[in-house]
Amino acid sequence: MADSAEVDTPAIVILGTSLTAGLGLDPDQAYPAVLQRMLDSAGLHYRIVNAGVSGESSAGALRRIGWVLNRAPAVLIIETGANDGLRGQSTDSLRQNLSEIVDSARRLAPHATLLLAGMEAMPNLGADYIHRFHLVYPEVARKEGIPLVPFLLQGVAGVDSLNQPDGIHPNITGARIVARNVWVVLAPLLRKAP
């Protein structure tokens, strides 16, 4: 059972995929745990809630958004779509799912600050698909008026030394870079929060 100090500490919930869940890493090595340490070091009193599910698509994230928001977060980070891209799923569906997740979050947790984590498609899916996928996240962020981490895996994707043998999931060093990518956008939001 959580102690009252933990319950009273505002939550930052990360709705995510295996990248958030930390597939292949100990939980304290995944980027959400690294973010928690960064928050603690900066004197920002929030607790990270890792709501990552391996293999989940944006449609799956949309289906469970109500359950995730039962935690009444101060901040919701939306990290989904990587698996849509891996499966070559429709970019129109991804865009719609992301918008519906934002709409649901605004309805169910109207006081939460929202943050969207961008993703890119794999290079083997063809230039047209890669381009259409690339446009989805900035379009949704602009339309919904929410901050965007342009690419969650910036500086990590495609770098063998920063990924596990599967070439997709960050290793410990890569997870630290991913945390910094989020931190650059998240920290200013928290510092100006009431």
XYZ file of N, CA, C and O in Angstrom:
776
model
N 0.839 -1.199 0.000
C 0.000 0.000 0.000
C 0.877 1.253 0.000
O 1.845 1.351 0.746
N 0.512 2.215 -0.859
C 1.299 3.447 -0.970
C 1.109 4.304 0.272
O 0.029 4.359 0.838
N 2.196 4.967 0.690
C 2.042 5.854 1.842
C 1.355 7.141 1.397
O 1.258 7.454 0.221
N 0.882 7.913 2.380
C 0.079 9.098 2.049
C 0.894 10.151 1.312
O 0.374 10.868 0.474
N 2.200 10.241 1.590
C 3.034 11.214 0.873
C 3.065 10.897 -0.616
O 2.983 11.783 -1.455
N 3.150 9.599 -0.948
C 3.169 9.219 -2.356
C 1.828 9.506 -3.009
O 1.770 9.994 -4.129
N 0.741 9.206 -2.306
C -0.591 9.449 -2.849
C -0.815 10.947 -3.070
O -1.445 11.355 -4.048
N -0.291 11.776 -2.173
C -0.481 13.220 -2.272
C 0.435 13.871 -3.315
O 0.205 15.014 -3.705
N 1.471 13.169 -3.757
C 2.392 13.727 -4.747
C 1.742 13.657 -6.120
O 1.281 12.596 -6.535
N 1.682 14.767 -6.859
C 1.052 14.739 -8.174
C 1.735 13.726 -9.093
O 2.958 13.576 -9.074
N 0.921 13.048 -9.893
C 1.424 11.990 -10.763
C 1.646 12.490 -12.182
O 0.872 13.281 -12.714
N 2.722 11.999 -12.776
C 2.966 12.121 -14.211
C 2.793 10.717 -14.766
O 3.607 9.834 -14.497
N 1.706 10.501 -15.480
C 1.425 9.183 -16.034
C 1.927 9.141 -17.475
O 1.652 10.044 -18.261
N 2.668 8.093 -17.793
C 3.157 7.912 -19.158
C 2.394 6.748 -19.781
O 2.604 5.585 -19.430
N 1.481 7.087 -20.680
C 0.729 6.106 -21.451
C 1.633 5.697 -22.606
O 1.943 6.527 -23.469
N 2.108 4.456 -22.619
C 3.105 4.125 -23.615
C 3.157 2.678 -24.041
O 2.350 1.846 -23.629
N 4.172 2.408 -24.863
C 4.419 1.097 -25.445
C 5.562 0.419 -24.685
O 5.923 0.838 -23.585
N 6.182 -0.573 -25.323
C 7.337 -1.246 -24.727
C 8.503 -0.291 -24.501
O 9.345 -0.523 -23.637
N 8.549 0.805 -25.263
C 9.601 1.803 -25.055
C 9.485 2.408 -23.662
O 10.490 2.676 -23.005
N 8.242 2.639 -23.221
C 7.984 3.167 -21.876
C 8.064 2.057 -20.832
O 8.647 2.245 -19.763
N 7.489 0.898 -21.159
C 7.514 -0.226 -20.215
C 8.948 -0.632 -19.888
O 9.216 -1.157 -18.809
N 9.867 -0.394 -20.840
C 11.272 -0.731 -20.603
C 11.593 -2.171 -20.956
O 12.375 -2.817 -20.258
N 11.001 -2.659 -22.032
C 11.238 -4.036 -22.459
C 12.738 -4.323 -22.516
O 13.506 -3.554 -23.093
N 13.147 -5.419 -21.870
C 14.543 -5.826 -21.879
C 15.414 -5.167 -20.831
O 16.592 -5.495 -20.719
N 14.847 -4.236 -20.074
C 15.590 -3.535 -19.021
C 14.962 -3.821 -17.665
O 13.778 -4.145 -17.584
N 15.731 -3.669 -16.607
C 15.142 -3.646 -15.273
C 14.273 -2.396 -15.193
O 14.613 -1.369 -15.798
N 13.162 -2.439 -14.460
C 12.288 -1.266 -14.390
C 12.996 0.018 -13.979
O 12.655 1.093 -14.460
N 14.019 -0.083 -13.131
C 14.700 1.135 -12.686
C 15.706 1.658 -13.712
O 16.355 2.678 -13.491
N 15.825 0.978 -14.866
C 16.707 1.440 -15.933
C 15.927 2.053 -17.097
O 16.518 2.712 -17.954
N 14.616 1.815 -17.145
C 13.790 2.335 -18.233
C 13.698 3.861 -18.115
O 13.874 4.432 -17.040
N 13.396 4.508 -19.227
C 13.428 5.976 -19.210
C 12.452 6.602 -18.205
O 12.776 7.659 -17.648
N 11.270 6.013 -17.889
C 10.440 6.649 -16.857
C 11.135 6.708 -15.490
O 11.008 7.707 -14.774
N 11.882 5.657 -15.138
C 12.612 5.670 -13.856
C 13.742 6.695 -13.889
O 14.016 7.358 -12.887
N 14.384 6.834 -15.045
C 15.426 7.862 -15.184
C 14.801 9.248 -15.020
O 15.348 10.115 -14.333
N 13.627 9.449 -15.633
C 12.917 10.722 -15.467
C 12.603 10.998 -14.004
O 12.706 12.139 -13.550
N 12.197 9.956 -13.265
C 11.900 10.145 -11.839
C 13.124 10.664 -11.100
O 13.029 11.588 -10.282
N 14.278 10.107 -11.395
C 15.506 10.568 -10.734
C 15.832 12.002 -11.136
O 16.321 12.787 -10.316
N 15.567 12.354 -12.383
C 15.801 13.733 -12.832
C 14.869 14.700 -12.108
O 15.290 15.790 -11.699
N 13.610 14.309 -11.943
C 12.658 15.136 -11.195
C 13.133 15.338 -9.762
O 13.122 16.461 -9.242
N 13.532 14.234 -9.126
C 13.985 14.302 -7.735
C 15.205 15.214 -7.600
O 15.268 16.047 -6.694
N 16.140 15.072 -8.521
C 17.359 15.895 -8.475
C 17.057 17.370 -8.677
O 17.749 18.231 -8.133
N 16.016 17.653 -9.476
C 15.654 19.051 -9.761
C 14.733 19.637 -8.693
O 14.358 20.811 -8.777
N 14.363 18.829 -7.692
C 13.473 19.321 -6.641
C 12.034 19.496 -7.113
O 11.279 20.270 -6.521
N 11.655 18.787 -8.168
C 10.278 18.840 -8.676
C 9.524 17.642 -8.109
O 9.877 16.491 -8.385
N 8.529 17.913 -7.306
C 7.874 16.862 -6.530
C 6.693 16.261 -7.286
O 5.534 16.647 -7.096
N 7.036 15.316 -8.143
C 6.061 14.538 -8.913
C 6.488 13.083 -8.834
O 7.659 12.787 -8.611
N 5.527 12.181 -9.036
C 5.873 10.762 -9.128
C 5.477 10.259 -10.504
O 4.387 10.536 -10.998
N 6.400 9.561 -11.123
C 6.163 8.975 -12.435
C 5.374 7.676 -12.270
O 5.715 6.834 -11.428
N 4.339 7.517 -13.071
C 3.583 6.267 -13.143
C 3.800 5.711 -14.544
O 3.405 6.323 -15.536
N 4.456 4.568 -14.609
C 4.760 3.936 -15.885
C 3.564 3.091 -16.314
O 3.283 2.045 -15.747
N 2.838 3.589 -17.324
C 1.683 2.859 -17.868
C 2.006 2.373 -19.274
O 1.207 2.505 -20.199
N 3.209 1.813 -19.429
C 3.629 1.267 -20.714
C 3.204 -0.179 -20.853
O 3.287 -0.949 -19.897
N 2.761 -0.552 -22.054
C 2.351 -1.925 -22.363
C 3.041 -2.347 -23.658
O 2.845 -1.717 -24.700
N 3.818 -3.408 -23.579
C 4.543 -3.878 -24.760
C 3.582 -4.328 -25.856
O 2.587 -4.999 -25.590
N 3.904 -3.938 -27.078
C 3.141 -4.363 -28.243
C 1.878 -3.578 -28.517
O 1.189 -3.844 -29.498
N 1.580 -2.602 -27.683
C 0.308 -1.892 -27.822
C 0.331 -0.889 -28.972
O 1.306 -0.163 -29.164
N -0.757 -0.857 -29.718
C -0.949 0.123 -30.787
C -1.663 1.350 -30.225
O -2.109 1.357 -29.069
N -1.811 2.365 -31.070
C -2.556 3.552 -30.633
C -4.014 3.212 -30.353
O -4.634 3.797 -29.468
N -4.572 2.236 -31.071
C -5.956 1.810 -30.810
C -6.063 1.186 -29.418
O -7.034 1.430 -28.683
N -5.059 0.403 -29.031
C -5.044 -0.180 -27.692
C -4.915 0.888 -26.616
O -5.573 0.823 -25.574
N -4.064 1.885 -26.866
C -3.905 2.984 -25.907
C -5.220 3.730 -25.742
O -5.603 4.100 -24.621
N -5.927 3.936 -26.843
C -7.226 4.604 -26.774
C -8.221 3.782 -25.958
O -8.970 4.338 -25.147
N -8.196 2.464 -26.132
C -9.134 1.605 -25.389
C -8.904 1.664 -23.884
O -9.839 1.528 -23.102
N -7.677 1.862 -23.441
C -7.426 1.839 -21.996
C -7.217 3.222 -21.377
O -6.867 3.329 -20.204
N -7.460 4.279 -22.143
C -7.197 5.617 -21.617
C -8.041 5.915 -20.375
O -7.576 6.556 -19.432
N -9.272 5.446 -20.345
C -10.115 5.683 -19.168
C -9.524 5.073 -17.911
O -9.491 5.708 -16.849
N -9.014 3.852 -18.031
C -8.400 3.186 -16.887
C -7.146 3.941 -16.443
O -6.919 4.155 -15.257
N -6.330 4.362 -17.406
C -5.091 5.082 -17.090
C -5.403 6.385 -16.359
O -4.729 6.764 -15.413
N -6.465 7.053 -16.781
C -6.800 8.345 -16.181
C -7.501 8.222 -14.836
O -7.713 9.221 -14.167
N -7.810 7.009 -14.398
C -8.317 6.805 -13.033
C -7.294 7.257 -12.002
O -7.624 7.516 -10.854
N -6.035 7.356 -12.422
C -4.964 7.771 -11.511
C -4.912 9.283 -11.335
O -4.041 9.773 -10.636
N -5.832 10.006 -11.985
C -5.945 11.468 -11.865
C -4.587 12.157 -11.984
O -4.118 12.799 -11.046
N -3.939 12.053 -13.140
C -2.595 12.623 -13.266
C -2.597 14.144 -13.343
O -3.548 14.757 -13.817
N -1.499 14.725 -12.879
C -1.254 16.150 -13.113
C -0.765 16.349 -14.539
O -1.027 17.370 -15.166
N -0.036 15.340 -15.040
C 0.505 15.371 -16.397
C 0.265 14.008 -17.033
O 0.448 12.973 -16.376
N -0.139 13.999 -18.288
C -0.240 12.772 -19.070
C 0.689 12.895 -20.262
O 0.541 13.809 -21.077
N 1.657 11.992 -20.335
C 2.539 11.910 -21.496
C 2.006 10.789 -22.383
O 1.834 9.658 -21.916
N 1.741 11.110 -23.633
C 1.168 10.149 -24.578
C 2.283 9.663 -25.489
O 2.775 10.410 -26.338
N 2.701 8.417 -25.289
C 3.755 7.798 -26.099
C 3.150 6.568 -26.750
O 3.106 5.495 -26.160
N 2.625 6.718 -27.942
C 2.055 5.581 -28.651
C 2.193 5.809 -30.147
O 2.385 6.940 -30.588
N 2.107 4.723 -30.893
C 2.205 4.815 -32.346
C 3.389 4.065 -32.925
O 3.401 3.768 -34.117
N 4.378 3.744 -32.106
C 5.548 3.019 -32.628
C 5.125 1.688 -33.235
O 5.610 1.300 -34.307
N 4.202 0.994 -32.566
C 3.772 -0.309 -33.078
C 2.874 -0.162 -34.303
O 2.872 -1.034 -35.174
N 2.132 0.935 -34.393
C 1.379 1.217 -35.618
C 2.357 1.295 -36.784
O 2.127 0.727 -37.859
N 3.455 2.023 -36.562
C 4.458 2.185 -37.608
C 5.145 0.874 -37.967
O 5.346 0.570 -39.138
N 5.496 0.075 -36.946
C 6.147 -1.207 -37.209
C 5.263 -2.111 -38.061
O 5.751 -2.916 -38.848
N 3.942 -1.985 -37.878
C 2.990 -2.832 -38.609
C 2.496 -2.179 -39.897
O 1.666 -2.747 -40.593
N 2.990 -0.977 -40.193
C 2.578 -0.291 -41.408
C 1.100 0.072 -41.419
O 0.476 0.151 -42.478
N 0.538 0.322 -40.228
C -0.890 0.648 -40.138
C -1.168 2.057 -40.658
O -0.277 2.890 -40.757
N -2.414 2.309 -40.945
C -2.848 3.569 -41.542
C -2.437 4.778 -40.690
O -2.709 4.825 -39.487
N -1.807 5.760 -41.341
C -1.453 6.985 -40.625
C -2.701 7.800 -40.291
O -2.707 8.531 -39.300
N -3.759 7.671 -41.090
C -5.017 8.359 -40.765
C -5.605 7.804 -39.474
O -6.110 8.557 -38.635
N -5.542 6.478 -39.303
C -6.033 5.865 -38.063
C -5.200 6.303 -36.870
O -5.735 6.594 -35.794
N -3.881 6.355 -37.050
C -3.002 6.816 -35.974
C -3.372 8.238 -35.575
O -3.527 8.539 -34.382
N -3.530 9.114 -36.551
C -3.879 10.516 -36.276
C -5.200 10.589 -35.510
O -5.317 11.315 -34.516
N -6.194 9.834 -35.970
C -7.499 9.853 -35.304
C -7.409 9.316 -33.878
O -7.987 9.888 -32.955
N -6.682 8.212 -33.697
C -6.536 7.645 -32.351
C -5.852 8.619 -31.400
O -6.269 8.772 -30.245
N -4.792 9.276 -31.874
C -4.097 10.253 -31.025
C -5.033 11.400 -30.638
O -5.075 11.815 -29.471
N -5.801 11.901 -31.600
C -6.749 12.985 -31.303
C -7.813 12.536 -30.315
O -8.191 13.288 -29.411
N -8.286 11.303 -30.470
C -9.302 10.793 -29.540
C -8.733 10.561 -28.147
O -9.433 10.755 -27.152
N -7.469 10.163 -28.060
C -6.825 10.036 -26.747
C -6.768 11.399 -26.071
O -7.091 11.539 -24.881
N -6.384 12.422 -26.825
C -6.330 13.788 -26.280
C -7.726 14.233 -25.850
O -7.905 14.770 -24.748
N -8.733 13.996 -26.689
C -10.114 14.383 -26.349
C -10.577 13.684 -25.082
O -11.189 14.305 -24.202
N -10.295 12.376 -24.980
C -10.687 11.618 -23.786
C -9.982 12.147 -22.549
O -10.589 12.283 -21.484
N -8.697 12.457 -22.693
C -7.940 12.975 -21.552
C -8.514 14.309 -21.093
O -8.645 14.552 -19.885
N -8.872 15.154 -22.035
C -9.438 16.457 -21.662
C -10.796 16.306 -20.984
O -11.147 17.094 -20.116
N -11.533 15.311 -21.370
C -12.847 15.084 -20.768
C -12.728 14.434 -19.387
O -13.411 14.818 -18.446
N -11.845 13.439 -19.277
C -11.748 12.649 -18.049
C -10.791 13.233 -17.011
O -10.916 12.943 -15.829
N -9.831 14.022 -17.465
C -8.849 14.637 -16.552
C -8.615 16.071 -17.008
O -7.540 16.424 -17.502
N -9.637 16.923 -16.876
C -9.572 18.264 -17.469
C -8.450 19.147 -16.939
O -8.062 20.105 -17.609
N -7.909 18.830 -15.775
C -6.848 19.666 -15.208
C -5.449 19.159 -15.558
O -4.456 19.804 -15.214
N -5.372 18.020 -16.231
C -4.063 17.450 -16.556
C -3.394 18.218 -17.697
O -4.044 18.631 -18.654
N -2.092 18.392 -17.575
C -1.281 18.915 -18.663
C -0.951 17.743 -19.578
O -0.551 16.678 -19.099
N -1.120 17.934 -20.886
C -0.865 16.862 -21.842
C 0.427 17.125 -22.600
O 0.769 18.272 -22.893
N 1.113 16.056 -22.922
C 2.367 16.121 -23.665
C 2.391 14.944 -24.628
O 2.125 13.807 -24.225
N 2.684 15.207 -25.890
C 2.722 14.166 -26.912
C 4.171 13.855 -27.269
O 4.958 14.764 -27.539
N 4.502 12.564 -27.263
C 5.839 12.118 -27.650
C 5.793 11.607 -29.076
O 5.079 10.650 -29.378
N 6.539 12.252 -29.963
C 6.539 11.897 -31.374
C 7.354 10.656 -31.671
O 8.267 10.289 -30.936
N 6.985 10.032 -32.769
C 7.658 8.814 -33.221
C 7.888 8.933 -34.722
O 7.244 9.742 -35.394
N 8.807 8.133 -35.226
C 9.075 8.064 -36.661
C 8.899 6.623 -37.115
O 9.062 5.686 -36.325
N 8.569 6.447 -38.397
C 8.437 5.116 -38.970
C 9.813 4.545 -39.302
O 10.778 5.290 -39.506
N 9.884 3.229 -39.364
C 11.129 2.548 -39.720
C 11.487 2.840 -41.175
O 10.596 2.987 -42.015
N 12.771 2.897 -41.492
C 13.182 3.279 -42.851
C 12.811 2.280 -43.942
O 12.841 2.616 -45.116
N 12.434 1.060 -43.578
C 12.125 0.048 -44.599
C 10.678 0.100 -45.089
O 10.252 -0.749 -45.865
N 9.902 1.092 -44.667
C 8.481 1.139 -45.017
C 8.179 2.000 -46.238
O 7.025 2.158 -46.609
N 9.207 2.557 -46.857
C 9.003 3.347 -48.066
C 8.864 4.825 -47.758
O 8.317 5.222 -46.729
N 9.359 5.631 -48.685
C 9.433 7.083 -48.473
C 8.066 7.716 -48.257
O 7.919 8.607 -47.418
N 7.053 7.270 -48.982
C 5.722 7.874 -48.851
C 5.140 7.638 -47.464
O 4.657 8.568 -46.813
N 5.215 6.396 -46.994
C 4.682 6.077 -45.665
C 5.473 6.820 -44.581
O 4.891 7.387 -43.653
N 6.788 6.820 -44.709
C 7.638 7.512 -43.722
C 7.250 8.986 -43.638
O 7.136 9.540 -42.539
N 7.033 9.610 -44.782
C 6.660 11.028 -44.805
C 5.297 11.252 -44.148
O 5.143 12.161 -43.313
N 4.307 10.434 -44.516
C 2.968 10.592 -43.932
C 2.999 10.355 -42.419
O 2.363 11.093 -41.665
N 3.759 9.361 -41.987
C 3.875 9.069 -40.553
C 4.540 10.239 -39.829
O 4.097 10.656 -38.755
N 5.590 10.773 -40.424
C 6.338 11.882 -39.822
C 5.440 13.097 -39.548
O 5.625 13.805 -38.553
N 4.466 13.324 -40.416
C 3.599 14.500 -40.283
C 2.562 14.367 -39.171
O 2.056 15.372 -38.678
N 2.235 13.140 -38.780
C 1.115 12.909 -37.852
C 1.306 13.652 -36.530
O 0.413 14.381 -36.078
N 2.438 13.478 -35.879
C 2.617 14.011 -34.520
C 2.612 15.533 -34.466
O 1.894 16.116 -33.644
N 3.380 16.222 -35.328
C 3.293 17.686 -35.278
C 1.911 18.208 -35.642
O 1.460 19.207 -35.084
N 1.204 17.513 -36.547
C -0.157 17.941 -36.901
C -1.100 17.820 -35.714
O -1.876 18.736 -35.428
N -1.033 16.684 -35.010
C -1.909 16.489 -33.842
C -1.555 17.491 -32.750
O -2.440 18.111 -32.150
N -0.273 17.672 -32.484
C 0.145 18.611 -31.433
C -0.330 20.025 -31.743
O -0.835 20.730 -30.867
N -0.182 20.424 -32.998
C -0.607 21.772 -33.405
C -2.129 21.907 -33.313
O -2.640 22.874 -32.754
N -2.850 20.936 -33.848
C -4.319 20.979 -33.842
C -4.868 20.991 -32.417
O -5.806 21.716 -32.102
N -4.264 20.186 -31.546
C -4.759 20.059 -30.168
C -4.143 21.085 -29.221
O -4.564 21.197 -28.080
N -3.129 21.805 -29.685
C -2.495 22.819 -28.842
C -1.747 22.238 -27.659
O -1.827 22.761 -26.548
N -1.021 21.141 -27.891
C -0.257 20.521 -26.797
C 1.223 20.449 -27.177
O 1.564 20.378 -28.351
N 2.097 20.465 -26.165
C 3.535 20.388 -26.427
C 3.917 19.036 -27.033
O 3.273 18.018 -26.777
N 4.992 19.054 -27.803
C 5.454 17.862 -28.519
C 6.928 17.616 -28.251
O 7.752 18.528 -28.366
N 7.246 16.380 -27.893
C 8.628 15.901 -27.964
C 8.762 15.443 -29.414
O 8.123 14.472 -29.813
N 9.540 16.140 -30.248
C 9.494 15.872 -31.685
C 9.724 14.407 -32.058
O 9.025 13.861 -32.889
N 10.713 13.760 -31.435
C 10.990 12.349 -31.712
C 11.551 11.745 -30.447
O 12.658 12.072 -30.026
N 10.782 10.850 -29.828
C 11.165 10.249 -28.549
C 12.564 9.643 -28.608
O 13.343 9.771 -27.667
N 12.891 8.994 -29.721
C 14.150 8.258 -29.837
C 15.244 9.057 -30.547
O 16.207 8.472 -31.054
N 15.121 10.383 -30.548
C 16.138 11.235 -31.185
C 17.512 10.930 -30.596
O 17.696 10.909 -29.376
N 18.480 10.683 -31.479
C 19.828 10.394 -31.025
C 20.053 8.953 -30.610
O 21.190 8.559 -30.307
N 18.983 8.148 -30.601
C 19.073 6.747 -30.171
C 18.709 5.795 -31.310
O 19.390 4.787 -31.528
N 17.651 6.110 -32.035
C 17.191 5.237 -33.122
C 18.299 5.026 -34.147
O 18.959 5.969 -34.571
N 18.511 3.774 -34.486
C 19.501 3.441 -35.507
C 20.940 3.427 -35.029
O 21.840 3.163 -35.826
N 21.170 3.689 -33.760
C 22.537 3.689 -33.212
C 22.732 2.374 -32.445
O 22.183 2.197 -31.354
N 23.489 1.470 -33.030
C 23.637 0.131 -32.443
C 24.073 0.163 -30.985
O 23.572 -0.590 -30.162
N 25.014 1.043 -30.659
C 25.574 1.066 -29.305
C 24.589 1.569 -28.254
O 24.848 1.452 -27.057
N 23.451 2.133 -28.693
C 22.459 2.672 -27.750
C 21.187 1.826 -27.685
O 20.242 2.180 -26.988
N 21.191 0.719 -28.421
C 20.015 -0.143 -28.460
C 20.358 -1.574 -28.078
O 21.511 -1.994 -28.164
N 19.322 -2.285 -27.674
C 19.460 -3.706 -27.401
C 19.659 -4.445 -28.728
O 19.500 -3.863 -29.802
N 19.997 -5.744 -28.679
C 20.263 -6.482 -29.916
C 19.126 -6.452 -30.944
O 19.383 -6.614 -32.136
N 17.888 -6.198 -30.507
C 16.782 -6.145 -31.480
C 16.835 -4.898 -32.357
O 16.104 -4.781 -33.342
N 17.681 -3.928 -31.986
C 17.823 -2.713 -32.773
C 16.662 -1.743 -32.640
O 16.615 -0.729 -33.327
N 15.715 -2.030 -31.758
C 14.503 -1.212 -31.608
C 14.408 -0.585 -30.219
O 14.066 0.587 -30.082
N 14.724 -1.385 -29.204
C 14.531 -0.920 -27.823
C 15.841 -0.400 -27.239
O 16.868 -1.075 -27.323
N 15.813 0.799 -26.650
C 17.037 1.370 -26.084
C 17.630 0.496 -24.979
O 16.902 -0.154 -24.218
N 18.956 0.510 -24.904
C 19.631 -0.117 -23.772
C 19.701 0.916 -22.641
O 19.071 1.983 -22.730
N 20.460 0.620 -21.607
C 20.511 1.526 -20.445
C 20.974 2.927 -20.853
O 20.368 3.928 -20.466
N 22.020 3.001 -21.648
C 22.536 4.307 -22.081
C 21.527 5.006 -22.974
O 21.294 6.216 -22.848
N 20.913 4.263 -23.878
C 19.887 4.839 -24.747
C 18.701 5.357 -23.965
O 18.148 6.423 -24.282
N 18.304 4.632 -22.918
C 17.157 5.058 -22.099
C 17.445 6.398 -21.425
O 16.533 7.226 -21.265
N 18.692 6.633 -21.056
C 19.043 7.927 -20.447
C 18.874 9.064 -21.451
O 18.428 10.159 -21.098
N 19.225 8.797 -22.709
C 19.055 9.820 -23.751
C 17.574 10.067 -24.010
O 17.141 11.214 -24.158
N 16.781 8.996 -24.052
C 15.333 9.141 -24.236
C 14.751 9.998 -23.105
O 13.947 10.900 -23.348
N 15.176 9.735 -21.876
C 14.691 10.531 -20.740
C 15.033 12.003 -20.933
O 14.201 12.883 -20.669
N 16.232 12.291 -21.415
C 16.619 13.691 -21.654
C 15.764 14.322 -22.753
O 15.421 15.499 -22.677
N 15.432 13.533 -23.786
C 14.561 14.046 -24.853
C 13.207 14.491 -24.296
O 12.665 15.514 -24.714
N 12.680 13.715 -23.369
C 11.401 14.068 -22.738
C 11.593 15.245 -21.778
O 10.792 16.181 -21.744
N 12.664 15.199 -21.021
C 12.945 16.213 -19.998
C 12.989 17.622 -20.574
O 12.489 18.569 -19.976
N 13.589 17.763 -21.757
C 13.740 19.081 -22.385
C 12.374 19.760 -22.564
O 12.266 20.976 -22.442
N 11.345 18.987 -22.828
C 9.998 19.544 -23.017
C 9.206 19.529 -21.710
O 8.474 20.468 -21.406
N 9.367 18.479 -20.922
C 8.586 18.320 -19.691
C 8.989 19.306 -18.599
O 8.119 19.926 -17.967
N 10.276 19.476 -18.359
C 10.723 20.297 -17.221
C 10.184 21.719 -17.277
O 9.679 22.227 -16.256
N 10.225 22.411 -18.425
C 9.652 23.782 -18.452
C 8.157 23.813 -18.141
O 7.683 24.761 -17.511
N 7.430 22.767 -18.551
C 5.986 22.709 -18.223
C 5.773 22.600 -16.727
O 4.888 23.247 -16.159
N 6.587 21.770 -16.069
C 6.422 21.580 -14.629
C 6.843 22.815 -13.850
O 6.231 23.156 -12.837
N 7.868 23.504 -14.338
C 8.363 24.675 -13.615
C 7.387 25.836 -13.693
O 7.377 26.693 -12.807
N 6.550 25.870 -14.736
C 5.571 26.963 -14.810
C 4.193 26.551 -14.304
O 3.287 27.356 -14.268
N 4.069 25.278 -13.885
C 2.781 24.811 -13.349
C 2.518 25.495 -12.011
O 3.437 25.779 -11.252
N 1.212 25.757 -11.700
C 0.898 26.402 -10.429
C 1.250 25.518 -9.238
O 1.266 24.316 -9.346
